CSV table of N, CA and C in Angstrom, one decimal:
chain,number,residue,atom,x,y,z
A,276,UNK,N,83.4,104.6,29.1
A,276,UNK,CA,82.9,105.4,28.1
A,276,UNK,C,83.9,106.5,27.7
A,277,UNK,N,84.2,106.7,26.5
A,277,UNK,CA,85.1,107.7,26.0
A,277,UNK,C,84.5,109.1,26.2
A,278,UNK,N,85.3,110.0,26.6
A,278,UNK,CA,84.9,111.4,26.7
A,278,UNK,C,85.3,112.1,25.4
A,279,UNK,N,84.3,112.5,24.6
A,279,UNK,CA,84.6,113.2,23.3
A,279,UNK,C,84.2,114.6,23.4
A,280,UNK,N,85.2,115.5,23.0
A,280,UNK,CA,84.9,116.9,22.9
A,280,UNK,C,85.0,117.3,21.5
A,281,UNK,N,83.9,117.9,21.0
A,281,UNK,CA,83.9,118.3,19.6
A,281,UNK,C,83.7,119.9,19.5
A,282,UNK,N,84.4,120.4,18.5
A,282,UNK,CA,84.3,121.9,18.3
A,282,UNK,C,83.6,122.0,16.9
A,283,UNK,N,82.4,122.4,17.0
A,283,UNK,CA,81.6,122.5,15.8
A,283,UNK,C,80.7,123.8,15.9
A,284,UNK,N,81.1,124.8,15.1
A,284,UNK,CA,80.4,126.1,15.1
A,284,UNK,C,79.0,126.1,14.5
A,285,UNK,N,78.7,125.1,13.7
A,285,UNK,CA,77.4,125.0,13.0
A,285,UNK,C,76.4,124.2,13.8
A,286,UNK,N,75.3,124.9,14.1
A,286,UNK,CA,74.3,124.2,15.0
A,286,UNK,C,73.7,123.0,14.3
A,287,UNK,N,73.4,123.1,13.0
A,287,UNK,CA,72.8,121.9,12.3
A,287,UNK,C,73.7,120.7,12.3
A,288,UNK,N,75.0,121.0,12.0
A,288,UNK,CA,76.0,119.9,12.0
A,288,UNK,C,76.2,119.3,13.4
A,289,UNK,N,76.0,120.2,14.4
A,289,UNK,CA,76.2,119.7,15.8
A,289,UNK,C,75.1,118.7,16.1
A,290,UNK,N,73.9,119.0,15.7
A,290,UNK,CA,72.8,118.0,16.0
A,290,UNK,C,73.0,116.7,15.3
A,291,UNK,N,73.5,116.7,14.0
A,291,UNK,CA,73.8,115.5,13.3
A,291,UNK,C,75.0,114.8,14.0
A,292,UNK,N,76.0,115.5,14.3
A,292,UNK,CA,77.1,114.8,15.0
A,292,UNK,C,76.7,114.2,16.3
A,293,UNK,N,76.0,114.9,17.1
A,293,UNK,CA,75.5,114.3,18.4
A,293,UNK,C,74.7,113.0,18.1
A,294,UNK,N,73.8,113.0,17.2
A,294,UNK,CA,73.0,111.8,16.9
A,294,UNK,C,73.9,110.7,16.4
A,295,UNK,N,74.9,111.0,15.5
A,295,UNK,CA,75.7,109.9,14.9
A,295,UNK,C,76.6,109.3,16.0
A,296,UNK,N,77.1,110.1,16.9
A,296,UNK,CA,78.0,109.6,18.0
A,296,UNK,C,77.2,108.7,18.9
A,297,UNK,N,76.0,109.2,19.3
A,297,UNK,CA,75.1,108.5,20.2
A,297,UNK,C,74.7,107.2,19.6
A,298,UNK,N,74.2,107.2,18.4
A,298,UNK,CA,73.7,106.0,17.7
A,298,UNK,C,74.8,105.0,17.3
A,299,UNK,N,75.9,105.5,16.8
A,299,UNK,CA,76.9,104.6,16.2
A,299,UNK,C,77.9,104.1,17.3
A,300,UNK,N,78.3,105.0,18.2
A,300,UNK,CA,79.3,104.7,19.2
A,300,UNK,C,78.7,104.5,20.6
A,301,UNK,N,77.5,104.9,20.8
A,301,UNK,CA,76.9,104.9,22.1
A,301,UNK,C,77.7,105.6,23.2
A,302,UNK,N,78.3,106.7,22.8
A,302,UNK,CA,79.1,107.6,23.7
A,302,UNK,C,78.4,108.9,23.8
A,303,UNK,N,78.7,109.6,24.9
A,303,UNK,CA,78.3,110.9,25.1
A,303,UNK,C,79.3,111.9,24.5
A,304,UNK,N,78.9,113.0,24.0
A,304,UNK,CA,79.7,114.0,23.4
A,304,UNK,C,79.4,115.4,23.9
A,305,UNK,N,80.4,116.1,24.1
A,305,UNK,CA,80.3,117.6,24.5
A,305,UNK,C,80.6,118.3,23.3
A,306,UNK,N,79.7,119.2,22.8
A,306,UNK,CA,80.0,120.0,21.6
A,306,UNK,C,80.0,121.5,22.0
A,307,UNK,N,81.1,122.1,21.6
A,307,UNK,CA,81.3,123.6,21.8
A,307,UNK,C,81.4,124.2,20.5
A,308,UNK,N,81.3,125.6,20.5
A,308,UNK,CA,81.3,126.3,19.2
A,308,UNK,C,82.6,126.9,18.8
A,309,UNK,N,83.6,127.0,19.7
A,309,UNK,CA,84.8,127.7,19.4
A,309,UNK,C,86.0,127.0,20.1
A,310,UNK,N,87.2,127.4,19.7
A,310,UNK,CA,88.4,126.9,20.3
A,310,UNK,C,88.5,127.3,21.8
A,311,UNK,N,88.1,128.6,22.1
A,311,UNK,CA,88.2,129.1,23.4
A,311,UNK,C,87.3,128.3,24.3
A,312,UNK,N,86.1,128.0,23.9
A,312,UNK,CA,85.1,127.1,24.7
A,312,UNK,C,85.7,125.7,24.9
A,313,UNK,N,86.4,125.2,23.9
A,313,UNK,CA,87.0,123.9,24.0
A,313,UNK,C,88.1,123.9,25.1
A,314,UNK,N,88.9,124.9,25.0
A,314,UNK,CA,90.0,125.0,26.0
A,314,UNK,C,89.5,125.2,27.4
A,315,UNK,N,88.4,126.0,27.6
A,315,UNK,CA,87.8,126.1,28.9
A,315,UNK,C,87.2,124.8,29.4
A,316,UNK,N,86.6,124.0,28.5
A,316,UNK,CA,86.1,122.6,28.9
A,316,UNK,C,87.2,121.7,29.3
A,317,UNK,N,88.4,121.8,28.7
A,317,UNK,CA,89.5,120.9,29.0
A,317,UNK,C,90.0,121.2,30.4
A,318,UNK,N,89.8,122.4,30.9
A,318,UNK,CA,90.3,122.7,32.3
A,318,UNK,C,89.5,121.9,33.3
A,319,UNK,N,88.2,121.7,33.0
A,319,UNK,CA,87.3,121.0,33.9
A,319,UNK,C,87.5,119.4,33.8
A,320,UNK,N,87.5,119.0,32.5
A,320,UNK,CA,87.5,117.5,32.2
A,320,UNK,C,88.4,117.3,31.0
A,321,UNK,N,89.3,116.4,31.2
A,321,UNK,CA,90.2,116.0,30.1
A,321,UNK,C,89.4,115.0,29.2
A,322,UNK,N,89.3,115.4,27.9
A,322,UNK,CA,88.6,114.4,27.0
A,322,UNK,C,89.6,113.3,26.6
A,323,UNK,N,89.0,112.3,26.0
A,323,UNK,CA,89.8,111.2,25.4
A,323,UNK,C,90.2,111.5,24.0
A,324,UNK,N,89.4,112.3,23.3
A,324,UNK,CA,89.6,112.6,21.9
A,324,UNK,C,88.9,114.0,21.6
A,325,UNK,N,89.5,114.7,20.7
A,325,UNK,CA,89.0,116.0,20.3
A,325,UNK,C,88.6,116.0,18.8
A,326,UNK,N,87.4,116.4,18.5
A,326,UNK,CA,87.0,116.5,17.1
A,326,UNK,C,86.9,118.0,16.8
A,327,UNK,N,87.5,118.3,15.6
A,327,UNK,CA,87.4,119.7,15.2
A,327,UNK,C,86.7,119.7,13.8
A,328,UNK,N,86.0,120.8,13.6
A,328,UNK,CA,85.2,121.0,12.4
A,328,UNK,C,86.0,121.6,11.3
A,329,UNK,N,85.8,121.3,10.0
A,329,UNK,CA,86.3,121.9,8.9
A,329,UNK,C,85.8,123.3,8.7
A,330,UNK,N,84.8,123.7,9.5
A,330,UNK,CA,84.2,125.0,9.4
A,330,UNK,C,84.7,126.0,10.4
A,331,UNK,N,85.7,125.6,11.1
A,331,UNK,CA,86.3,126.5,12.1
A,331,UNK,C,86.9,127.8,11.5
A,332,UNK,N,86.8,128.9,12.2
A,332,UNK,CA,87.4,130.1,11.7
A,332,UNK,C,88.9,129.9,11.6
A,333,UNK,N,89.6,130.6,10.6
A,333,UNK,CA,91.0,130.4,10.5
A,333,UNK,C,91.8,130.6,11.8
A,334,UNK,N,92.7,129.7,12.1
A,334,UNK,CA,93.5,129.8,13.3
A,334,UNK,C,92.9,129.1,14.5
A,335,UNK,N,91.6,128.7,14.4
A,335,UNK,CA,91.0,128.1,15.6
A,335,UNK,C,91.6,126.7,15.9
A,336,UNK,N,91.8,125.9,14.8
A,336,UNK,CA,92.4,124.6,15.0
A,336,UNK,C,93.9,124.7,15.5
A,337,UNK,N,94.6,125.7,15.1
A,337,UNK,CA,96.0,125.9,15.5
A,337,UNK,C,96.0,126.4,17.0
A,338,UNK,N,95.0,127.2,17.4
A,338,UNK,CA,94.8,127.6,18.8
A,338,UNK,C,94.7,126.4,19.7
A,339,UNK,N,93.9,125.4,19.3
A,339,UNK,CA,93.7,124.2,20.1
A,339,UNK,C,95.0,123.4,20.1
A,340,UNK,N,95.6,123.3,18.9
A,340,UNK,CA,96.9,122.5,18.9
A,340,UNK,C,98.0,123.1,19.7
A,341,UNK,N,98.1,124.4,19.7
A,341,UNK,CA,99.1,125.1,20.6
A,341,UNK,C,98.8,124.9,22.0
A,342,UNK,N,97.5,124.9,22.4
A,342,UNK,CA,97.2,124.7,23.8
A,342,UNK,C,97.5,123.3,24.2
A,343,UNK,N,97.3,122.3,23.4
A,343,UNK,CA,97.6,120.9,23.7
A,343,UNK,C,99.1,120.7,23.8
A,344,UNK,N,99.9,121.3,22.9
A,344,UNK,CA,101.3,121.2,22.9
A,344,UNK,C,101.9,121.8,24.2
A,345,UNK,N,101.3,122.8,24.7
A,345,UNK,CA,101.9,123.5,25.9
A,345,UNK,C,101.4,122.8,27.2
A,346,UNK,N,100.5,121.9,27.1
A,346,UNK,CA,100.0,121.3,28.3
A,346,UNK,C,100.6,119.9,28.4
A,347,UNK,N,101.4,119.6,29.5
A,347,UNK,CA,102.0,118.2,29.6
A,347,UNK,C,100.9,117.1,29.9
A,348,UNK,N,99.8,117.5,30.3
A,348,UNK,CA,98.7,116.5,30.6
A,348,UNK,C,97.8,116.3,29.4
A,349,UNK,N,97.9,117.2,28.4
A,349,UNK,CA,97.0,117.1,27.2
A,349,UNK,C,97.7,116.9,25.9
A,350,UNK,N,99.0,116.9,25.9
A,350,UNK,CA,99.8,116.9,24.7
A,350,UNK,C,99.6,115.5,23.9
A,351,UNK,N,99.1,114.5,24.6
A,351,UNK,CA,98.9,113.2,23.9
A,351,UNK,C,97.6,113.0,23.2
A,352,UNK,N,96.7,113.9,23.4
A,352,UNK,CA,95.3,113.8,22.9
A,352,UNK,C,95.2,113.7,21.4
A,353,UNK,N,94.5,112.8,20.9
A,353,UNK,CA,94.3,112.8,19.4
A,353,UNK,C,93.3,113.9,19.0
A,354,UNK,N,93.6,114.5,17.9
A,354,UNK,CA,92.7,115.6,17.4
A,354,UNK,C,92.3,115.1,16.0
A,355,UNK,N,91.0,115.0,15.7
A,355,UNK,CA,90.6,114.5,14.4
A,355,UNK,C,89.6,115.6,13.8
A,356,UNK,N,89.7,115.7,12.5
A,356,UNK,CA,88.8,116.6,11.8
A,356,UNK,C,87.5,115.9,11.5
A,357,UNK,N,86.4,116.6,11.8
A,357,UNK,CA,85.1,116.0,11.5
A,357,UNK,C,84.8,116.2,10.0
A,358,UNK,N,84.6,115.1,9.3
A,358,UNK,CA,84.3,115.2,7.9
A,358,UNK,C,82.9,115.8,7.7
A,359,UNK,N,82.7,116.3,6.5
A,359,UNK,CA,81.3,116.8,6.2
A,359,UNK,C,80.3,115.7,6.4
A,360,UNK,N,79.2,116.0,7.0
A,360,UNK,CA,78.1,115.0,7.2
A,360,UNK,C,76.9,115.5,6.5
A,361,UNK,N,76.1,114.6,6.0
A,361,UNK,CA,74.9,115.0,5.3
A,361,UNK,C,73.8,114.2,6.0
A,362,UNK,N,72.7,114.8,6.3
A,362,UNK,CA,71.5,114.1,6.9
A,362,UNK,C,71.1,113.0,5.9
A,363,UNK,N,70.8,111.8,6.5
A,363,UNK,CA,70.3,110.7,5.6
A,363,UNK,C,68.8,110.9,5.4
A,364,UNK,N,68.4,110.7,4.2
A,364,UNK,CA,67.0,110.7,3.9
A,364,UNK,C,66.7,109.4,3.2
A,365,UNK,N,65.4,109.1,3.2
A,365,UNK,CA,65.0,107.8,2.6
A,365,UNK,C,65.1,108.0,1.1
A,366,UNK,N,65.6,107.0,0.4
A,366,UNK,CA,65.7,107.1,-1.1
A,366,UNK,C,64.3,107.2,-1.7
A,367,UNK,N,64.2,108.0,-2.8
A,367,UNK,CA,62.9,108.1,-3.4
A,367,UNK,C,62.6,106.8,-4.1
A,368,UNK,N,61.3,106.5,-4.0
A,368,UNK,CA,60.8,105.2,-4.6
A,368,UNK,C,60.5,105.5,-6.1
A,369,UNK,N,60.9,104.6,-6.9
A,369,UNK,CA,60.6,104.7,-8.3
A,369,UNK,C,59.2,104.3,-8.6
A,370,UNK,N,58.6,105.1,-9.4
A,370,UNK,CA,57.2,104.8,-9.7
A,370,UNK,C,57.2,103.9,-11.0
A,371,UNK,N,56.3,102.9,-10.9
A,371,UNK,CA,56.2,102.1,-12.1
A,371,UNK,C,55.0,102.6,-12.9
A,372,UNK,N,55.2,102.5,-14.2
A,372,UNK,CA,54.1,103.0,-15.1
A,372,UNK,C,53.2,101.9,-15.5
């Protein structure tokens, strides 16, 4: 099972992301709110992939990238940006007249 580390500061998007990964990929995911939290997590467990949010504060993604570049054991990790996600709702049914 792949180890996924996601950096998502928005709680609502975190819930959606966790559900999508669990349902679609059947993988576990660790979600943190900041680059510093992500770096601390990588000390304990090396992820297989890192997901970053488009909502990160300026410089947060570069902070993660710099940490990866400086680490000979982590410099190979793929870092992907999480696209905006929208909760799926049932389509409205058309009323017949």
